[in-house]
Amino acid sequence: QVQLVESGGGLVQAGGSLRLSCAAPGNIFSLSVMGWYRQSPGKQRELVATIGSGGRTEYADSVKGRFTVSRGNAKNTVYLEMNSLTPEDTAVYYCNAHSPPDWGFRPFDYWGQGTQVTVSS
């Protein structure tokens, strides 16, 4: 069973910053599109940001210019730097690793256990 281990959530005031980290097994990390999703009460899980093995990134419109996703290849870790946080960013944040679009084998899709981010006003 593949484990994605998240850390870095917590409570922060509006306007503050947090950095989330997610460590993955090396053989999965090097091949995967790594990403962050979030889910707040009563809402569906939504994309926050993704980064491919080559560094290509994608962001939700709501976080563009405030959040930055990056890969630490030496540590098999993906990061989410979150700045200018607002109460609307409050959610459980989930790390994800999935097979790239051009993957020629059986697709894979792994999730972390989630980490709570709470932004107070």
mmCIF file of N, CA and C in Angstrom, residues 5 17 19-20 27 32 36-38 40 46 49 56-58 71-72 82-83 90 92 95 103 105 111 115:
data_model
loop_
_atom_site.group_PDB
_atom_site.id
_atom_site.type_symbol
_atom_site.label_atom_id
_atom_site.label_comp_id
_atom_site.label_asym_id
_atom_site.label_seq_id
_atom_site.Cartn_x
_atom_site.Cartn_y
_atom_site.Cartn_z
ATOM 1 N N VAL A 5 2.589 10.888 3.092
ATOM 2 C CA VAL A 5 2.606 11.419 4.455
ATOM 3 C C VAL A 5 2.648 12.934 4.414
ATOM 4 N N SER A 17 0.707 32.759 6.508
ATOM 5 C CA SER A 17 1.256 31.777 5.577
ATOM 6 C C SER A 17 1.420 30.426 6.264
ATOM 7 N N ARG A 19 3.102 26.289 5.103
ATOM 8 C CA ARG A 19 3.676 25.418 4.080
ATOM 9 C C ARG A 19 3.309 23.975 4.405
ATOM 10 N N LEU A 20 2.703 23.321 3.438
ATOM 11 C CA LEU A 20 2.382 21.904 3.558
ATOM 12 C C LEU A 20 3.445 21.077 2.847
ATOM 13 N N ASN A 27 9.850 5.625 -5.854
ATOM 14 C CA ASN A 27 9.469 5.077 -7.159
ATOM 15 C C ASN A 27 8.145 5.664 -7.649
ATOM 16 N N SER A 32 5.092 10.414 -10.870
ATOM 17 C CA SER A 32 3.736 10.913 -10.687
ATOM 18 C C SER A 32 3.565 12.382 -11.008
ATOM 19 N N TRP A 36 -2.183 18.813 -4.789
ATOM 20 C CA TRP A 36 -2.906 19.121 -3.571
ATOM 21 C C TRP A 36 -4.360 19.418 -3.922
ATOM 22 N N TYR A 37 -5.240 18.842 -3.132
ATOM 23 C CA TYR A 37 -6.671 19.077 -3.241
ATOM 24 C C TYR A 37 -7.173 19.475 -1.861
ATOM 25 N N ARG A 38 -8.341 20.072 -1.809
ATOM 26 C CA ARG A 38 -8.896 20.444 -0.514
ATOM 27 C C ARG A 38 -10.393 20.218 -0.495
ATOM 28 N N SER A 40 -13.739 21.380 2.076
ATOM 29 C CA SER A 40 -14.309 22.033 3.246
ATOM 30 C C SER A 40 -15.706 21.465 3.481
ATOM 31 N N GLU A 46 -11.806 19.700 -4.166
ATOM 32 C CA GLU A 46 -11.438 20.488 -5.339
ATOM 33 C C GLU A 46 -9.929 20.549 -5.508
ATOM 34 N N ALA A 49 -3.653 22.611 -6.613
ATOM 35 C CA ALA A 49 -2.499 22.768 -7.482
ATOM 36 C C ALA A 49 -1.904 21.406 -7.788
ATOM 37 N N ARG A 56 5.851 21.083 -14.659
ATOM 38 C CA ARG A 56 4.701 21.854 -15.135
ATOM 39 C C ARG A 56 3.664 21.945 -14.026
ATOM 40 N N THR A 57 3.143 23.150 -13.807
ATOM 41 C CA THR A 57 2.207 23.382 -12.715
ATOM 42 C C THR A 57 0.830 23.794 -13.223
ATOM 43 N N GLU A 58 -0.162 23.548 -12.373
ATOM 44 C CA GLU A 58 -1.532 23.963 -12.635
ATOM 45 C C GLU A 58 -2.118 24.417 -11.308
ATOM 46 N N ARG A 71 8.356 20.776 -6.147
ATOM 47 C CA ARG A 71 8.826 19.411 -5.877
ATOM 48 C C ARG A 71 10.232 19.470 -5.314
ATOM 49 N N GLY A 72 10.453 18.732 -4.231
ATOM 50 C CA GLY A 72 11.800 18.547 -3.709
ATOM 51 C C GLY A 72 12.247 17.154 -4.082
ATOM 52 N N MET A 82 1.615 28.455 0.979
ATOM 53 C CA MET A 82 0.350 29.193 0.950
ATOM 54 C C MET A 82 0.544 30.544 1.631
ATOM 55 N N ASN A 83 0.319 31.603 0.888
ATOM 56 C CA ASN A 83 0.465 32.965 1.400
ATOM 57 C C ASN A 83 -0.865 33.711 1.298
ATOM 58 N N THR A 90 -9.868 27.739 4.456
ATOM 59 C CA THR A 90 -10.035 26.723 5.495
ATOM 60 C C THR A 90 -10.594 25.446 4.901
ATOM 61 N N VAL A 92 -9.684 20.737 4.750
ATOM 62 C CA VAL A 92 -8.727 19.641 4.859
ATOM 63 C C VAL A 92 -8.004 19.549 3.515
ATOM 64 N N CYS A 95 -2.978 15.435 -0.113
ATOM 65 C CA CYS A 95 -1.925 15.202 -1.097
ATOM 66 C C CYS A 95 -2.368 14.084 -2.040
ATOM 67 N N TRP A 103 0.832 8.028 -19.455
ATOM 68 C CA TRP A 103 1.209 6.772 -18.794
ATOM 69 C C TRP A 103 0.666 5.599 -19.600
ATOM 70 N N PHE A 105 0.663 2.365 -18.716
ATOM 71 C CA PHE A 105 0.385 1.187 -17.916
ATOM 72 C C PHE A 105 -0.905 1.416 -17.124
ATOM 73 N N TRP A 111 -3.805 8.781 -2.361
ATOM 74 C CA TRP A 111 -4.171 9.938 -1.543
ATOM 75 C C TRP A 111 -3.532 9.865 -0.168
ATOM 76 N N THR A 115 -4.661 16.921 5.910
ATOM 77 C CA THR A 115 -4.190 17.764 7.003
ATOM 78 C C THR A 115 -5.074 19.010 7.068
#
